[in-house]
C-alpha cells in the first residue's frame, strides 16, 4: 500500500499571502483549501486500489446529497472502467492522479506531462471529458510538477483534512480526525478500497450535514481566476478593479 504524505493545514489561520505568479525562486504550492464564507467543502478520494466498495460509496454519497471528486490513477481506470463510469454518471467529478502513480518530484518534466496526459486520455475515453484537476501521487509535488500541471490547463489539488484511512484507522478515529478539523473551504482526503472508509464516511457526512455544510466537487469549490495562494496553500479570491 503506497504511503501518502499527509500535511494538515488550518485554513482559518491568518497568514502572509504570496501571489500565484510568484518569483520562480519561491516554493510553489498546490491548492490545499479555499478561503470562503460559504459552508462548502470538497470530499475527495484517491482511487488506486480496489474498486469493490464503489457501490457502497455511491450509496453513501447519494444519501447525503454529496458530490465528490475521485482522483483516479490511469492503471486503475484501465482495470476498473465500470467504476469510473458509475462515479461519472452519478455526477461526481473525475480527477487525474497520474497514469502509473509515479513520484512527480523524482520525474523530469517530460515524464510528468506524459503521466498527466495518458491518465487524461483514459478518463476521457470513458467520460467524454478531460479532467480539470489533478492530485500528485502520494501528495508528492515540487515547483516543476506544478508548472507542468498548469501548462496543460489544470490545477493541482492537495488537502487540508486527512482522514488517514490508509493507516486502517477505526471508524471513530477517522470521525474524530475529520469532523474536528473541517472548516469552510476544506478539502478532505479519503481513499477507496479501504475497509473502514465507507462507514466512517457516512458518520462524518451525517455530522457535517447537520452542521450545515454543502458537499461540492473540487472544481466547484476552487477559484479559477483572480486568486492568490498563501504560504499555507490556502486559495484566496482577489478583488478585480473595473476601469
mmCIF file of N, CA and C in Angstrom, residues 74 78 96-102 104 107-122 134 148-149 151-152:
data_model
loop_
_atom_site.group_PDB
_atom_site.id
_atom_site.type_symbol
_atom_site.label_atom_id
_atom_site.label_comp_id
_atom_site.label_asym_id
_atom_site.label_seq_id
_atom_site.Cartn_x
_atom_site.Cartn_y
_atom_site.Cartn_z
ATOM 1 N N UNK A 74 -4.429 6.155 -13.850
ATOM 2 C CA UNK A 74 -4.716 5.578 -15.161
ATOM 3 C C UNK A 74 -4.769 4.068 -15.146
ATOM 4 N N UNK A 78 -7.972 1.665 -16.258
ATOM 5 C CA UNK A 78 -7.925 0.572 -17.235
ATOM 6 C C UNK A 78 -8.452 -0.732 -16.635
ATOM 7 N N UNK A 96 -7.529 13.643 -12.111
ATOM 8 C CA UNK A 96 -6.332 12.921 -12.548
ATOM 9 C C UNK A 96 -5.408 12.674 -11.353
ATOM 10 N N UNK A 97 -4.927 11.432 -11.217
ATOM 11 C CA UNK A 97 -3.998 11.084 -10.137
ATOM 12 C C UNK A 97 -2.747 10.429 -10.717
ATOM 13 N N UNK A 98 -2.422 10.807 -11.961
ATOM 14 C CA UNK A 98 -1.286 10.289 -12.730
ATOM 15 C C UNK A 98 -1.664 8.982 -13.412
ATOM 16 N N UNK A 99 -0.815 8.535 -14.308
ATOM 17 C CA UNK A 99 -1.114 7.309 -15.049
ATOM 18 C C UNK A 99 -0.647 6.060 -14.321
ATOM 19 N N UNK A 100 0.532 6.135 -13.689
ATOM 20 C CA UNK A 100 1.083 4.933 -13.047
ATOM 21 C C UNK A 100 1.467 5.158 -11.588
ATOM 22 N N UNK A 101 1.034 6.275 -11.008
ATOM 23 C CA UNK A 101 1.345 6.627 -9.613
ATOM 24 C C UNK A 101 2.841 6.856 -9.421
ATOM 25 N N UNK A 102 3.476 7.420 -10.439
ATOM 26 C CA UNK A 102 4.901 7.730 -10.370
ATOM 27 C C UNK A 102 5.138 8.969 -9.504
ATOM 28 N N UNK A 104 6.189 12.380 -8.754
ATOM 29 C CA UNK A 104 6.435 13.537 -9.606
ATOM 30 C C UNK A 104 7.748 14.247 -9.275
ATOM 31 N N UNK A 107 10.609 12.768 -11.142
ATOM 32 C CA UNK A 107 10.474 12.641 -12.598
ATOM 33 C C UNK A 107 10.828 13.946 -13.290
ATOM 34 N N UNK A 108 11.250 13.853 -14.550
ATOM 35 C CA UNK A 108 11.520 15.081 -15.295
ATOM 36 C C UNK A 108 10.224 15.608 -15.895
ATOM 37 N N UNK A 109 10.276 16.784 -16.482
ATOM 38 C CA UNK A 109 9.070 17.432 -16.998
ATOM 39 C C UNK A 109 8.373 16.584 -18.059
ATOM 40 N N UNK A 110 9.145 15.976 -18.920
ATOM 41 C CA UNK A 110 8.559 15.164 -19.990
ATOM 42 C C UNK A 110 7.787 13.981 -19.421
ATOM 43 N N UNK A 111 8.361 13.333 -18.397
ATOM 44 C CA UNK A 111 7.698 12.179 -17.772
ATOM 45 C C UNK A 111 6.423 12.615 -17.056
ATOM 46 N N UNK A 112 6.464 13.745 -16.360
ATOM 47 C CA UNK A 112 5.278 14.236 -15.658
ATOM 48 C C UNK A 112 4.159 14.534 -16.647
ATOM 49 N N UNK A 113 4.503 15.217 -17.724
ATOM 50 C CA UNK A 113 3.486 15.543 -18.725
ATOM 51 C C UNK A 113 2.889 14.273 -19.325
ATOM 52 N N UNK A 114 3.726 13.286 -19.558
ATOM 53 C CA UNK A 114 3.255 12.004 -20.103
ATOM 54 C C UNK A 114 2.295 11.332 -19.121
ATOM 55 N N UNK A 115 2.640 11.340 -17.840
ATOM 56 C CA UNK A 115 1.783 10.753 -16.807
ATOM 57 C C UNK A 115 0.411 11.440 -16.771
ATOM 58 N N UNK A 116 0.423 12.759 -16.862
ATOM 59 C CA UNK A 116 -0.829 13.522 -16.820
ATOM 60 C C UNK A 116 -1.671 13.263 -18.059
ATOM 61 N N UNK A 117 -1.062 13.381 -19.207
ATOM 62 C CA UNK A 117 -1.820 13.265 -20.458
ATOM 63 C C UNK A 117 -2.321 11.848 -20.704
ATOM 64 N N UNK A 118 -1.547 10.837 -20.338
ATOM 65 C CA UNK A 118 -2.001 9.459 -20.524
ATOM 66 C C UNK A 118 -3.204 9.144 -19.632
ATOM 67 N N UNK A 119 -3.167 9.642 -18.391
ATOM 68 C CA UNK A 119 -4.308 9.428 -17.498
ATOM 69 C C UNK A 119 -5.528 10.197 -18.007
ATOM 70 N N UNK A 120 -5.324 11.434 -18.445
ATOM 71 C CA UNK A 120 -6.425 12.216 -19.013
ATOM 72 C C UNK A 120 -7.092 11.475 -20.166
ATOM 73 N N UNK A 121 -6.274 10.863 -21.012
ATOM 74 C CA UNK A 121 -6.802 10.152 -22.178
ATOM 75 C C UNK A 121 -7.672 8.971 -21.746
ATOM 76 N N UNK A 122 -7.236 8.239 -20.718
ATOM 77 C CA UNK A 122 -8.013 7.102 -20.230
ATOM 78 C C UNK A 122 -9.358 7.557 -19.663
ATOM 79 N N UNK A 134 -5.974 17.865 -10.734
ATOM 80 C CA UNK A 134 -5.003 16.774 -10.606
ATOM 81 C C UNK A 134 -4.467 16.733 -9.184
ATOM 82 N N UNK A 148 4.196 22.097 -14.765
ATOM 83 C CA UNK A 148 3.742 21.232 -15.856
ATOM 84 C C UNK A 148 2.221 21.079 -15.802
ATOM 85 N N UNK A 149 1.685 20.899 -14.606
ATOM 86 C CA UNK A 149 0.232 20.775 -14.438
ATOM 87 C C UNK A 149 -0.479 22.015 -14.965
ATOM 88 N N UNK A 151 0.650 24.109 -17.113
ATOM 89 C CA UNK A 151 0.903 24.295 -18.552
ATOM 90 C C UNK A 151 -0.114 23.554 -19.412
ATOM 91 N N UNK A 152 -0.761 22.533 -18.847
ATOM 92 C CA UNK A 152 -1.794 21.800 -19.599
ATOM 93 C C UNK A 152 -3.193 22.235 -19.162
#
